[in-house]
PDB file of C-alpha atoms in Angstrom:
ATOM      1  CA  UNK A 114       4.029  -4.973 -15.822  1.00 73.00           C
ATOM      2  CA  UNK A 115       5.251  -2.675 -13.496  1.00 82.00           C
ATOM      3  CA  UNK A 116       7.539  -3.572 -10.825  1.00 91.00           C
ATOM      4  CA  UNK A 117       9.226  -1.042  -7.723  1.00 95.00           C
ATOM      5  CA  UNK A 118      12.781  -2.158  -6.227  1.00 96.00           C
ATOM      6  CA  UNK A 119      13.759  -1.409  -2.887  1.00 97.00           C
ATOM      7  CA  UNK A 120      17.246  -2.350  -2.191  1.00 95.00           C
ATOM      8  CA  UNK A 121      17.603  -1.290   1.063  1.00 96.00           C
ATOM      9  CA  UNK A 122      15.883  -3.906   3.613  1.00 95.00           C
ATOM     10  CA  UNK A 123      16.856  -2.114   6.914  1.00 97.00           C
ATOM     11  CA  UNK A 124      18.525   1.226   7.489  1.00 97.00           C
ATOM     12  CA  UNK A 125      19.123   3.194  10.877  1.00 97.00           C
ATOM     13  CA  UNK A 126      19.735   6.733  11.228  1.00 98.00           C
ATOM     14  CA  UNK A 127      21.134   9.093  14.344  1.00 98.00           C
ATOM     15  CA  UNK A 128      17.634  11.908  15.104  1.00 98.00           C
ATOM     16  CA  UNK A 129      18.151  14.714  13.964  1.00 97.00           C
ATOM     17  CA  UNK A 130      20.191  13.895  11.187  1.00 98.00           C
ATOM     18  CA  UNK A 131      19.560  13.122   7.303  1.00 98.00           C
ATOM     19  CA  UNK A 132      18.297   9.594   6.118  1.00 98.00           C
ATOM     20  CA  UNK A 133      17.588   8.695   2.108  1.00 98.00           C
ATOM     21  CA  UNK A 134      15.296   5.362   1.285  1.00 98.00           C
ATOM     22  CA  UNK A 135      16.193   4.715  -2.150  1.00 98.00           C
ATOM     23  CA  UNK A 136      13.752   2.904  -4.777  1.00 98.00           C
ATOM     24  CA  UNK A 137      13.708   2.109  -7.935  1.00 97.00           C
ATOM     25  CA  UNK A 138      11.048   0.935 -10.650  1.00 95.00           C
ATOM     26  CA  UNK A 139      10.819  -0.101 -14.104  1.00 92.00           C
ATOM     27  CA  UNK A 140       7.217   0.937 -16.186  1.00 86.00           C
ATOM     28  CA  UNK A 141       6.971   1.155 -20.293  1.00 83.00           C
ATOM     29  CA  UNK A 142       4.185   4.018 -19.662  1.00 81.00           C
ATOM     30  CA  UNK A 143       5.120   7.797 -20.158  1.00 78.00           C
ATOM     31  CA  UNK A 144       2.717   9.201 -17.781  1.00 80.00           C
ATOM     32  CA  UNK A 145       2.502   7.817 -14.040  1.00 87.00           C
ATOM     33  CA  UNK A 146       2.083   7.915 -10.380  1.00 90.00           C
ATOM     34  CA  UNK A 147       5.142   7.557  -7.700  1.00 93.00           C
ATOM     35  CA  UNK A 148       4.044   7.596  -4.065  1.00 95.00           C
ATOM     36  CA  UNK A 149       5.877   6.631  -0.404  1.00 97.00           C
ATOM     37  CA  UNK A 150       3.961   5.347   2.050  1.00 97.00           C
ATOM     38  CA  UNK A 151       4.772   4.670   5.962  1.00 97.00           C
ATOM     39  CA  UNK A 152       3.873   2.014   8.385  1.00 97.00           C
ATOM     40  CA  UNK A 153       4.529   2.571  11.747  1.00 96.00           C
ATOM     41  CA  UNK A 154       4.639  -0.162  14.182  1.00 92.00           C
ATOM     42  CA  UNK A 155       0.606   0.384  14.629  1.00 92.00           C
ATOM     43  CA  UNK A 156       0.272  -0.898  11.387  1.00 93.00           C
ATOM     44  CA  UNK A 157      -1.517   1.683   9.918  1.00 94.00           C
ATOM     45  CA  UNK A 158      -0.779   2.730   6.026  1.00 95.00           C
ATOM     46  CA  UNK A 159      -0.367   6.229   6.220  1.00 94.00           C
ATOM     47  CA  UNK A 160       0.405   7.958   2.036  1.00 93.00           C
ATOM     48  CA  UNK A 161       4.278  10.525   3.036  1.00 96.00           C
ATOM     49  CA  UNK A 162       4.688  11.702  -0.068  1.00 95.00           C
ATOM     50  CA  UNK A 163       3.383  11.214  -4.139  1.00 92.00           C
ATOM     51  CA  UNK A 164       4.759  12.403  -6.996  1.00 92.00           C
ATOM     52  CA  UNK A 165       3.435  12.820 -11.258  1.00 89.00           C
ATOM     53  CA  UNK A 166       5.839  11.560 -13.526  1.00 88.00           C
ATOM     54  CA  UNK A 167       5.369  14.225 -15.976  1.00 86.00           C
ATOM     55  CA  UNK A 168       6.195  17.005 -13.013  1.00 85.00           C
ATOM     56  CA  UNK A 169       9.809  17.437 -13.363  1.00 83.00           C
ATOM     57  CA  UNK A 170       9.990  19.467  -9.991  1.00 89.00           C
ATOM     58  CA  UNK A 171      10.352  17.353  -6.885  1.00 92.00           C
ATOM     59  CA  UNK A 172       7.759  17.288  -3.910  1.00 91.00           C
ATOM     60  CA  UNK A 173       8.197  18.113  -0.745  1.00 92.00           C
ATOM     61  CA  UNK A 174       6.065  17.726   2.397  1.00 92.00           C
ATOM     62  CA  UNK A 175       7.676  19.721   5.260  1.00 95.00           C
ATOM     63  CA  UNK A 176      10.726  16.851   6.280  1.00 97.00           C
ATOM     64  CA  UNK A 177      10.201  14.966   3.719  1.00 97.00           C
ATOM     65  CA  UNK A 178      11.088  15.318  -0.191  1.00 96.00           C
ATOM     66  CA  UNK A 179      11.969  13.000  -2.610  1.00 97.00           C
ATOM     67  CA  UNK A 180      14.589  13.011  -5.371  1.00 96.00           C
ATOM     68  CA  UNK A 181      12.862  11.977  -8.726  1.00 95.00           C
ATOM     69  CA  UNK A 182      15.319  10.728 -11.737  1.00 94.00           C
ATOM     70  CA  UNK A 183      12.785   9.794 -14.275  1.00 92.00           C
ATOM     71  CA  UNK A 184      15.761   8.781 -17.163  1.00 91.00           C
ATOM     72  CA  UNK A 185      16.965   6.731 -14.188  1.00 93.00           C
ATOM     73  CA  UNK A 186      13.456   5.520 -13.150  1.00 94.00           C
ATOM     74  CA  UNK A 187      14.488   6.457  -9.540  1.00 96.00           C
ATOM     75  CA  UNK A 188      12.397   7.935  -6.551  1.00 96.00           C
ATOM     76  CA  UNK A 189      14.464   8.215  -2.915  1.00 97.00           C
ATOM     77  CA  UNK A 190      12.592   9.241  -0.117  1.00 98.00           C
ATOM     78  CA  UNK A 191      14.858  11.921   1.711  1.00 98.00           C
ATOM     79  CA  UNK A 192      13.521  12.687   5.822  1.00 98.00           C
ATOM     80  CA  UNK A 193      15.566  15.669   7.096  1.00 98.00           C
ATOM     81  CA  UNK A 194      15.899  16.107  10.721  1.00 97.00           C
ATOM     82  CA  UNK A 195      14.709  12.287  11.616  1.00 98.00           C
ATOM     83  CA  UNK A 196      12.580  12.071  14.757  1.00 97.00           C
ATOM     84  CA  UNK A 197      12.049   8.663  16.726  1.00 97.00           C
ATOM     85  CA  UNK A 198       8.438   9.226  15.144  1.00 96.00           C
ATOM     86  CA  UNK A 199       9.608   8.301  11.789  1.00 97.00           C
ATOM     87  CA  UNK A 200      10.884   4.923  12.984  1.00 97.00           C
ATOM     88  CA  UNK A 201       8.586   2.786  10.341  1.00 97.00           C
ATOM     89  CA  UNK A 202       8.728   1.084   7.667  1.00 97.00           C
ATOM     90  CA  UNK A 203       8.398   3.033   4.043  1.00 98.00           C
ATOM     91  CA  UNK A 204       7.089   1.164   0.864  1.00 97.00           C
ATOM     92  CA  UNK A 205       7.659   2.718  -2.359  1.00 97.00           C
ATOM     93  CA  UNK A 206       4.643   2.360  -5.096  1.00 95.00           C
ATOM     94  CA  UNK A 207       3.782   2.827  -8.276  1.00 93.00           C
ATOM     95  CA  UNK A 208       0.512   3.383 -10.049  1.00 88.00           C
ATOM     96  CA  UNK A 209      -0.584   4.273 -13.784  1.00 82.00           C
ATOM     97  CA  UNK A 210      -4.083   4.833 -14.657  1.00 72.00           C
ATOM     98  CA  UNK A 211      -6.798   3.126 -12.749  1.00 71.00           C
ATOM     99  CA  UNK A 212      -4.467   0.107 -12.188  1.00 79.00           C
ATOM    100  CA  UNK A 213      -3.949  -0.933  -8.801  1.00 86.00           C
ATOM    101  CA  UNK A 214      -0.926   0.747  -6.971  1.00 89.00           C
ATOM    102  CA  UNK A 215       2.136  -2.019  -7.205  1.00 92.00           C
ATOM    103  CA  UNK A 216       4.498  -1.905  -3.859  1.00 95.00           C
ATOM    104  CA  UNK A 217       8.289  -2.255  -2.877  1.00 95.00           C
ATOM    105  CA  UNK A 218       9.323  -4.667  -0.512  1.00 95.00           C
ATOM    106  CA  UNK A 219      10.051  -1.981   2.147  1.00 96.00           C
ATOM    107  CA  UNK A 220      12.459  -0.251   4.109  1.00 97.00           C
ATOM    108  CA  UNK A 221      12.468  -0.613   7.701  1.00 97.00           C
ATOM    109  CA  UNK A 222      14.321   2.469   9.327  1.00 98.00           C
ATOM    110  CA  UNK A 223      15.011   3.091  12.935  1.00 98.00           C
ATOM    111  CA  UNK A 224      15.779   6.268  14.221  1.00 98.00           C
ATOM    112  CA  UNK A 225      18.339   5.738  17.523  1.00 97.00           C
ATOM    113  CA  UNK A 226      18.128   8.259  20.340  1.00 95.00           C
TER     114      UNK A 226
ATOM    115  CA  UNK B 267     -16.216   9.941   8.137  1.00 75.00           C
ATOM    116  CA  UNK B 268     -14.755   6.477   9.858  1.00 81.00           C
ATOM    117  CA  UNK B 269     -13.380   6.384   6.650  1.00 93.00           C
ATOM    118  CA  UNK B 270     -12.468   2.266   5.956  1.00 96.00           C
ATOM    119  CA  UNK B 271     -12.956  -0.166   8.738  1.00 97.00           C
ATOM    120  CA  UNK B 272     -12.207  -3.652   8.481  1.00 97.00           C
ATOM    121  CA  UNK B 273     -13.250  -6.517  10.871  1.00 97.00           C
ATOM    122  CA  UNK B 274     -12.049  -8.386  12.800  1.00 96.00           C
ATOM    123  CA  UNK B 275      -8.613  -7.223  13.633  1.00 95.00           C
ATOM    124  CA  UNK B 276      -7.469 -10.566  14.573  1.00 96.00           C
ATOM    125  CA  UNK B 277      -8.505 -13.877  13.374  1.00 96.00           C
ATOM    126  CA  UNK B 278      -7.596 -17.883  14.460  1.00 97.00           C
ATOM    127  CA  UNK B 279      -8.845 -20.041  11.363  1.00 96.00           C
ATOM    128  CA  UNK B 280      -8.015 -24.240  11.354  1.00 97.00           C
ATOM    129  CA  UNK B 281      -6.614 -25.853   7.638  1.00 97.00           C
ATOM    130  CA  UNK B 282     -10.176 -25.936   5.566  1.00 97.00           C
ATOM    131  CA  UNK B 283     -12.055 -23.866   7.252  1.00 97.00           C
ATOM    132  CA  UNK B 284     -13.914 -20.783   6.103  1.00 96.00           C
ATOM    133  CA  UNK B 285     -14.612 -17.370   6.600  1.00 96.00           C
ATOM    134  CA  UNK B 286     -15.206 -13.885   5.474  1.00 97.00           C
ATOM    135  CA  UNK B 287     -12.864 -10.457   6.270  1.00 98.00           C
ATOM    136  CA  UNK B 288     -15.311  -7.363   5.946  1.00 98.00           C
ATOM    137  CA  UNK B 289     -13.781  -4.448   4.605  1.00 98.00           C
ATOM    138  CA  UNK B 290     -16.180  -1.149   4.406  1.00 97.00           C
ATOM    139  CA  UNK B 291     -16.207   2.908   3.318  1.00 96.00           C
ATOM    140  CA  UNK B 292     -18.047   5.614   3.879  1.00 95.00           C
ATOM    141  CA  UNK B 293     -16.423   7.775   1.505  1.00 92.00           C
ATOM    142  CA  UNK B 294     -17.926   6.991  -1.743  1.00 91.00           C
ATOM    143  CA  UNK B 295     -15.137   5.503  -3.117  1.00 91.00           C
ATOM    144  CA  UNK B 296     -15.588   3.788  -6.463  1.00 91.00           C
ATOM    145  CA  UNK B 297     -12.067   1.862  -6.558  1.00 91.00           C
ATOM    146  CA  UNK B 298     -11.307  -1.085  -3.842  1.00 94.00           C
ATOM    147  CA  UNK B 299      -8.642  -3.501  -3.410  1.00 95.00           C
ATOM    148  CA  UNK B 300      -7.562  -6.223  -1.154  1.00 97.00           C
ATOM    149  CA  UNK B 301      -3.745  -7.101  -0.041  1.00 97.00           C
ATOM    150  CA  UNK B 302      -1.806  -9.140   1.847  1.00 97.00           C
ATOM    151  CA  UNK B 303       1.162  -8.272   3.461  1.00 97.00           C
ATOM    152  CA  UNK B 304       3.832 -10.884   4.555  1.00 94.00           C
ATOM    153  CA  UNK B 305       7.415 -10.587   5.820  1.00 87.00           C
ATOM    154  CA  UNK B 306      10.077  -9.121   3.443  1.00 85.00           C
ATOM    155  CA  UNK B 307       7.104  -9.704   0.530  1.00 87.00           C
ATOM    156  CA  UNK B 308       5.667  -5.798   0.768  1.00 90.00           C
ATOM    157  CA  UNK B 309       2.230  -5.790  -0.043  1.00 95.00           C
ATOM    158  CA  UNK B 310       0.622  -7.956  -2.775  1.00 95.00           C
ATOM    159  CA  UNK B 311      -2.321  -7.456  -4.171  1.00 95.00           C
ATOM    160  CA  UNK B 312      -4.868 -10.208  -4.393  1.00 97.00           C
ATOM    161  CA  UNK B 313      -8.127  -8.694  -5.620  1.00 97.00           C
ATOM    162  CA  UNK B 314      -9.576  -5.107  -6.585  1.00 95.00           C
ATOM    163  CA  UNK B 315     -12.800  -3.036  -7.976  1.00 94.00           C
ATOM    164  CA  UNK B 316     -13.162  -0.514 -10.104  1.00 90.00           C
ATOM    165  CA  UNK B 317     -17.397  -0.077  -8.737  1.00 91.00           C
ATOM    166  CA  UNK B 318     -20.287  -2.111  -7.883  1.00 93.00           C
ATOM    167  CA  UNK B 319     -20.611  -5.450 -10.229  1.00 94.00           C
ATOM    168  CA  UNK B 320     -16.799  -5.274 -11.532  1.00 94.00           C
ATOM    169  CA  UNK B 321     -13.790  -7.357  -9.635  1.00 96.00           C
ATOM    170  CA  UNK B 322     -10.362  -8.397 -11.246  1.00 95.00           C
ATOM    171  CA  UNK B 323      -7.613 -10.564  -9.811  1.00 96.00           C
ATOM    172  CA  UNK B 324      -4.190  -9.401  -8.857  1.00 94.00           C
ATOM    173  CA  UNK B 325      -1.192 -11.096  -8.533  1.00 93.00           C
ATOM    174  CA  UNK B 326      -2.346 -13.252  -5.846  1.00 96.00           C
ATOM    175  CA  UNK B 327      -5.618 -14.123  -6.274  1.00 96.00           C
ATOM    176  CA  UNK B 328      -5.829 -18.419  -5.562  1.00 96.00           C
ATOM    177  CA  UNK B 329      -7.905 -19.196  -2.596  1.00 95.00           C
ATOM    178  CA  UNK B 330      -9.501 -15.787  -2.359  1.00 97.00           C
ATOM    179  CA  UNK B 331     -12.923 -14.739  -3.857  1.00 97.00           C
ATOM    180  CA  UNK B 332     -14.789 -11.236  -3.541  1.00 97.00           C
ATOM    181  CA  UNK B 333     -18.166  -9.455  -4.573  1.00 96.00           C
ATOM    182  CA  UNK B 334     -19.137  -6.201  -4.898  1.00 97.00           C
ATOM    183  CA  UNK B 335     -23.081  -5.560  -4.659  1.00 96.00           C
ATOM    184  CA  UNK B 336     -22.491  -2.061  -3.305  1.00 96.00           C
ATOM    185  CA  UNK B 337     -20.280   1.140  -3.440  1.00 95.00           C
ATOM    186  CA  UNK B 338     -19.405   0.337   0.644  1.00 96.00           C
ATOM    187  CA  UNK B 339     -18.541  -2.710   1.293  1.00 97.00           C
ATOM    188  CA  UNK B 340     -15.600  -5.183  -0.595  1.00 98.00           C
ATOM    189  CA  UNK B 341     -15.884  -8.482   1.387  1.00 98.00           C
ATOM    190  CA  UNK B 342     -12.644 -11.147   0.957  1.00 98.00           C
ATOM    191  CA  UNK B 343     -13.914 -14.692   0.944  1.00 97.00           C
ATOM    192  CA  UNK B 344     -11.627 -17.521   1.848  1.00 96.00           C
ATOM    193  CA  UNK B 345     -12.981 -20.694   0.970  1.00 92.00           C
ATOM    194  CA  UNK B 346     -10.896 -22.913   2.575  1.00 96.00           C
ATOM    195  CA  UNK B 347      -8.035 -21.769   4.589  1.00 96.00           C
ATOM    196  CA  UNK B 348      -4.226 -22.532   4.295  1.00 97.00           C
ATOM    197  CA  UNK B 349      -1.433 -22.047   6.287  1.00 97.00           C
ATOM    198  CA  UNK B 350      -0.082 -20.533   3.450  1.00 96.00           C
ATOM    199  CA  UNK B 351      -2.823 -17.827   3.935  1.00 97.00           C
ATOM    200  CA  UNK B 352      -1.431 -16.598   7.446  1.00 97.00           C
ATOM    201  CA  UNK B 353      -0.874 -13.158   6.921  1.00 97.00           C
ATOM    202  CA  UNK B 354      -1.893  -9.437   7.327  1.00 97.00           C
ATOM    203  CA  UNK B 355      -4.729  -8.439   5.484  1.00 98.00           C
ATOM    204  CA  UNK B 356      -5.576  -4.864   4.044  1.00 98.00           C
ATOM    205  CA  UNK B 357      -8.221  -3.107   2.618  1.00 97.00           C
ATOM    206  CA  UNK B 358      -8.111  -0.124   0.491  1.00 95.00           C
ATOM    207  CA  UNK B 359     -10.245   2.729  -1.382  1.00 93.00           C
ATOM    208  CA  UNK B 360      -9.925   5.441  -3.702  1.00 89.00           C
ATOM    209  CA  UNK B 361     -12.024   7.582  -6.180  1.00 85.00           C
ATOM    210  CA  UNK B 362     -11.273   7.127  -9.333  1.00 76.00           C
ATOM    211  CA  UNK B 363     -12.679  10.462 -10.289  1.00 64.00           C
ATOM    212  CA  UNK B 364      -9.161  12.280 -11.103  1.00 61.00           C
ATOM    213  CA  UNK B 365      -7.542   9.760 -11.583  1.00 63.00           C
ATOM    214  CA  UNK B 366      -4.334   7.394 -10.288  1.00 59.00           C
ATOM    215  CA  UNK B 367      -2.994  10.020  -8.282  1.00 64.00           C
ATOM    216  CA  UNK B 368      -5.986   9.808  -5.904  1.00 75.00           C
ATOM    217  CA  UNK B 369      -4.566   8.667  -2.357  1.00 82.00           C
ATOM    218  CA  UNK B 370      -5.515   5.392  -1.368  1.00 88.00           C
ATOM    219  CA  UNK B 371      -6.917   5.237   1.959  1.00 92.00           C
ATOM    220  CA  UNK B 372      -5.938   1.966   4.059  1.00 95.00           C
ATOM    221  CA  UNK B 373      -8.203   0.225   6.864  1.00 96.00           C
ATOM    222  CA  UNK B 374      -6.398  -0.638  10.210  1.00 96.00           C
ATOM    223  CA  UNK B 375      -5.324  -4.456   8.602  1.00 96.00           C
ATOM    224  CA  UNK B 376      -6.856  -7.977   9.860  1.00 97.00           C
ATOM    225  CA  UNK B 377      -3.514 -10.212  11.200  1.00 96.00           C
ATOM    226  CA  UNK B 378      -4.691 -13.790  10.135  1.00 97.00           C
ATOM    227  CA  UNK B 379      -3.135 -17.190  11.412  1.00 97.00           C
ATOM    228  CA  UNK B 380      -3.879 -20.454   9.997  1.00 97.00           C
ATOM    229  CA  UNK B 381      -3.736 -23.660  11.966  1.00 96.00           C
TER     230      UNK B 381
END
Protein backbone atom coordinates (compact mmCIF):
# COMPACT_ATOMS: atom_id res chain seq x y z
CA UNK A 1 0.00 0.00 0.00
CA UNK A 2 1.07 3.28 -0.55
CA UNK A 3 1.25 5.78 2.06
CA UNK A 4 2.46 9.94 1.77
CA UNK A 5 3.99 11.61 5.09
CA UNK A 6 3.69 15.09 5.78
CA UNK A 7 5.59 16.10 8.76
CA UNK A 8 5.01 19.50 8.82
CA UNK A 9 1.34 20.28 10.31
CA UNK A 10 1.56 24.15 10.19
CA UNK A 11 4.22 26.41 8.75
CA UNK A 12 4.21 30.35 8.28
CA UNK A 13 6.26 32.25 6.00
CA UNK A 14 7.16 36.29 5.67
CA UNK A 15 5.54 37.33 1.54
CA UNK A 16 7.79 37.59 -0.54
CA UNK A 17 10.12 35.27 0.76
CA UNK A 18 10.91 31.37 0.19
CA UNK A 19 8.72 28.59 1.89
CA UNK A 20 9.44 24.52 1.34
CA UNK A 21 6.41 21.90 2.35
CA UNK A 22 8.23 18.81 2.69
CA UNK A 23 6.59 15.19 2.07
CA UNK A 24 7.51 12.07 2.02
CA UNK A 25 6.05 8.59 0.76
CA UNK A 26 6.84 5.06 0.72
CA UNK A 27 5.48 2.83 -2.69
CA UNK A 28 7.13 -0.76 -3.84
CA UNK A 29 6.14 0.34 -7.60
CA UNK A 30 8.91 1.67 -10.04
CA UNK A 31 6.76 3.80 -12.10
CA UNK A 32 4.34 6.49 -10.40
CA UNK A 33 2.52 9.67 -9.99
CA UNK A 34 3.54 12.58 -7.32
CA UNK A 35 1.18 15.55 -7.27
CA UNK A 36 0.56 18.80 -4.68
CA UNK A 37 -2.57 20.01 -4.35
CA UNK A 38 -3.94 23.37 -2.54
CA UNK A 39 -6.95 24.21 -0.55
CA UNK A 40 -7.60 27.56 0.10
CA UNK A 41 -9.88 28.61 2.76
CA UNK A 42 -12.88 28.32 -0.01
CA UNK A 43 -12.39 24.85 0.11
CA UNK A 44 -11.87 24.21 -3.25
CA UNK A 45 -9.15 21.37 -4.40
CA UNK A 46 -7.20 23.07 -6.81
CA UNK A 47 -4.00 20.27 -8.52
CA UNK A 48 -0.21 23.08 -7.94
CA UNK A 49 1.99 20.92 -9.23
CA UNK A 50 2.48 16.83 -10.47
CA UNK A 51 5.32 15.10 -11.13
CA UNK A 52 6.32 11.21 -13.12
CA UNK A 53 8.49 9.24 -11.15
CA UNK A 54 10.48 8.06 -13.99
CA UNK A 55 11.21 12.01 -15.02
CA UNK A 56 14.33 12.70 -13.24
CA UNK A 57 14.03 16.55 -14.00
CA UNK A 58 11.96 18.50 -11.53
CA UNK A 59 8.69 20.52 -12.44
CA UNK A 60 8.09 23.75 -12.17
CA UNK A 61 4.94 25.88 -12.53
CA UNK A 62 5.94 29.60 -12.50
CA UNK A 63 6.43 30.01 -8.24
CA UNK A 64 6.19 26.85 -7.63
CA UNK A 65 8.69 23.74 -8.16
CA UNK A 66 9.25 20.85 -6.33
CA UNK A 67 12.43 19.01 -5.31
CA UNK A 68 12.02 15.23 -6.25
CA UNK A 69 14.56 12.62 -4.41
CA UNK A 70 13.25 9.42 -5.74
CA UNK A 71 16.24 7.13 -3.74
CA UNK A 72 14.90 9.18 -0.83
CA UNK A 73 11.19 8.81 -1.82
CA UNK A 74 10.91 12.61 -1.18
CA UNK A 75 8.77 15.39 -2.98
CA UNK A 76 8.95 19.18 -1.20
CA UNK A 77 6.84 21.65 -2.56
CA UNK A 78 9.10 24.88 -2.87
CA UNK A 79 6.72 28.52 -3.44
CA UNK A 80 9.20 31.34 -4.24
CA UNK A 81 8.13 34.79 -3.63
CA UNK A 82 4.98 33.74 -1.23
CA UNK A 83 1.92 35.95 -1.72
CA UNK A 84 -0.99 36.16 0.98
CA UNK A 85 -2.80 34.18 -1.96
CA UNK A 86 -0.94 31.10 -1.22
CA UNK A 87 -2.12 31.06 2.39
CA UNK A 88 -3.80 27.32 2.10
CA UNK A 89 -3.39 24.29 2.96
CA UNK A 90 -1.16 21.82 0.52
CA UNK A 91 -1.73 17.95 0.52
CA UNK A 92 0.83 15.87 -0.98
CA UNK A 93 -0.49 12.63 -3.09
CA UNK A 94 0.43 9.82 -4.62
CA UNK A 95 -1.04 7.74 -7.39
CA UNK A 96 0.14 4.56 -9.49
CA UNK A 97 -1.88 3.23 -12.22
CA UNK A 98 -5.60 3.60 -12.17
CA UNK A 99 -5.53 3.38 -8.32
CA UNK A 100 -7.08 6.06 -6.52
CA UNK A 101 -4.73 9.05 -5.61
CA UNK A 102 -3.65 8.40 -1.67
CA UNK A 103 -3.20 11.93 0.35
CA UNK A 104 -0.90 13.51 3.12
CA UNK A 105 -2.29 14.84 6.08
CA UNK A 106 -1.55 18.46 4.99
CA UNK A 107 0.30 21.45 5.52
CA UNK A 108 -1.39 24.47 6.54
CA UNK A 109 0.85 27.60 5.62
CA UNK A 110 0.15 31.19 6.29
CA UNK A 111 1.75 33.81 4.57
CA UNK A 112 2.04 37.09 7.20
CA UNK A 113 1.92 40.56 5.71
CA UNK B 1 -18.29 22.71 -18.87
CA UNK B 2 -19.59 23.13 -14.97
CA UNK B 3 -17.23 20.57 -14.72
CA UNK B 4 -18.26 18.47 -11.14
CA UNK B 5 -21.00 19.82 -9.00
CA UNK B 6 -22.02 18.33 -5.92
CA UNK B 7 -25.23 19.03 -3.86
CA UNK B 8 -26.04 20.23 -1.30
CA UNK B 9 -23.21 22.22 0.05
CA UNK B 10 -24.37 21.94 3.51
CA UNK B 11 -26.27 19.28 5.18
CA UNK B 12 -28.00 18.80 9.04
CA UNK B 13 -28.69 14.89 9.31
CA UNK B 14 -30.11 13.35 13.04
CA UNK B 15 -28.26 9.72 14.38
CA UNK B 16 -30.14 7.05 11.86
CA UNK B 17 -31.27 8.97 9.47
CA UNK B 18 -30.70 8.80 5.74
CA UNK B 19 -29.77 10.48 2.79
CA UNK B 20 -28.04 10.79 -0.48
CA UNK B 21 -24.92 13.43 -1.53
CA UNK B 22 -25.13 13.86 -5.46
CA UNK B 23 -21.97 14.22 -7.05
CA UNK B 24 -22.10 14.86 -11.08
CA UNK B 25 -19.68 15.56 -14.44
CA UNK B 26 -20.00 16.76 -17.52
CA UNK B 27 -16.70 15.92 -18.68
CA UNK B 28 -16.85 12.38 -19.65
CA UNK B 29 -14.87 11.19 -17.09
CA UNK B 30 -14.64 7.43 -16.72
CA UNK B 31 -12.85 7.35 -13.13
CA UNK B 32 -14.86 8.71 -9.85
CA UNK B 33 -14.20 8.70 -6.29
CA UNK B 34 -15.66 9.82 -3.08
CA UNK B 35 -13.65 11.30 0.13
CA UNK B 36 -13.97 12.57 3.26
CA UNK B 37 -11.96 15.02 4.72
CA UNK B 38 -11.66 15.52 8.56
CA UNK B 39 -9.32 17.57 10.76
CA UNK B 40 -5.57 16.67 10.77
CA UNK B 41 -6.89 13.19 8.82
CA UNK B 42 -6.17 14.68 5.00
CA UNK B 43 -8.45 13.19 2.74
CA UNK B 44 -9.58 9.52 2.88
CA UNK B 45 -10.99 7.83 0.43
CA UNK B 46 -14.18 5.93 0.96
CA UNK B 47 -15.41 4.73 -2.43
CA UNK B 48 -14.35 5.02 -6.26
CA UNK B 49 -15.21 3.92 -10.09
CA UNK B 50 -13.35 2.99 -12.68
CA UNK B 51 -16.95 3.42 -15.31
CA UNK B 52 -20.51 2.69 -15.32
CA UNK B 53 -21.39 -0.83 -13.43
CA UNK B 54 -17.85 -1.05 -11.52
CA UNK B 55 -17.37 0.45 -7.71
CA UNK B 56 -14.59 -0.62 -5.16
CA UNK B 57 -14.16 0.37 -1.53
CA UNK B 58 -11.38 2.47 -0.16
CA UNK B 59 -10.06 2.74 3.03
CA UNK B 60 -13.13 3.96 4.53
CA UNK B 61 -15.87 2.49 3.13
CA UNK B 62 -18.44 1.30 6.45
CA UNK B 63 -21.65 3.13 6.40
CA UNK B 64 -21.30 4.38 2.85
CA UNK B 65 -22.77 2.71 -0.33
CA UNK B 66 -22.61 4.01 -4.09
CA UNK B 67 -23.88 3.07 -7.72
CA UNK B 68 -22.89 3.90 -10.87
CA UNK B 69 -25.69 3.48 -13.71
CA UNK B 70 -24.10 6.25 -15.77
CA UNK B 71 -20.79 7.95 -16.92
CA UNK B 72 -22.25 11.42 -14.94
CA UNK B 73 -23.35 10.94 -11.94
CA UNK B 74 -21.52 8.92 -8.64
CA UNK B 75 -24.19 9.25 -5.87
CA UNK B 76 -22.84 8.50 -1.95
CA UNK B 77 -25.53 6.75 0.01
CA UNK B 78 -25.56 6.90 3.75
CA UNK B 79 -27.77 4.51 5.20
CA UNK B 80 -27.94 5.49 8.49
CA UNK B 81 -26.05 8.39 9.75
CA UNK B 82 -23.40 8.67 12.59
CA UNK B 83 -21.87 11.26 14.31
CA UNK B 84 -18.90 9.69 13.39
CA UNK B 85 -19.87 10.61 9.75
CA UNK B 86 -19.70 14.53 10.36
CA UNK B 87 -17.37 15.61 7.94
CA UNK B 88 -16.50 17.27 4.55
CA UNK B 89 -17.39 15.41 1.69
CA UNK B 90 -15.68 15.41 -1.87
CA UNK B 91 -16.23 14.28 -5.11
CA UNK B 92 -13.79 13.65 -7.77
CA UNK B 93 -13.23 12.69 -11.64
CA UNK B 94 -10.68 11.83 -14.00
CA UNK B 95 -10.18 10.05 -17.43
CA UNK B 96 -8.50 7.24 -17.26
CA UNK B 97 -7.54 7.45 -20.87
CA UNK B 98 -3.62 8.28 -20.31
CA UNK B 99 -3.41 7.18 -17.48
CA UNK B 100 -2.67 8.08 -13.46
CA UNK B 101 -1.21 11.24 -14.26
CA UNK B 102 -4.61 12.57 -15.42
CA UNK B 103 -5.58 15.55 -12.97
CA UNK B 104 -8.33 14.87 -10.82
CA UNK B 105 -10.88 17.42 -10.88
CA UNK B 106 -12.62 18.15 -7.34
CA UNK B 107 -16.39 19.40 -6.80
CA UNK B 108 -16.85 22.41 -4.37
CA UNK B 109 -17.22 19.66 -1.11
CA UNK B 110 -20.64 18.98 0.93
CA UNK B 111 -19.75 20.00 4.95
CA UNK B 112 -21.95 17.32 6.77
CA UNK B 113 -22.96 17.40 10.59
CA UNK B 114 -24.53 14.64 12.36
CA UNK B 115 -26.82 15.09 15.31
Amino acid sequence: AQTVTQSQPEMSVQEAETVTLSCTYDTSESNYYLFWYKQPPSRQMILVIRQEAYKQQNATENRFSVNFQKAAKSFSLKISDSQLGDTAMYFCASRRGNTPLVFGKGTRLSVIA
Amino acid sequence: NAGVTQTPKFQVLKTGQSMTLQCAQDMNHEYMSWYRQDPGMGLRLIHYSVGAGITDQGEVPNGYNVSRSTTEDFPLRLLSAAPSQTSVYFCASSRTSGGPYNEQFFGPGTRLTVL
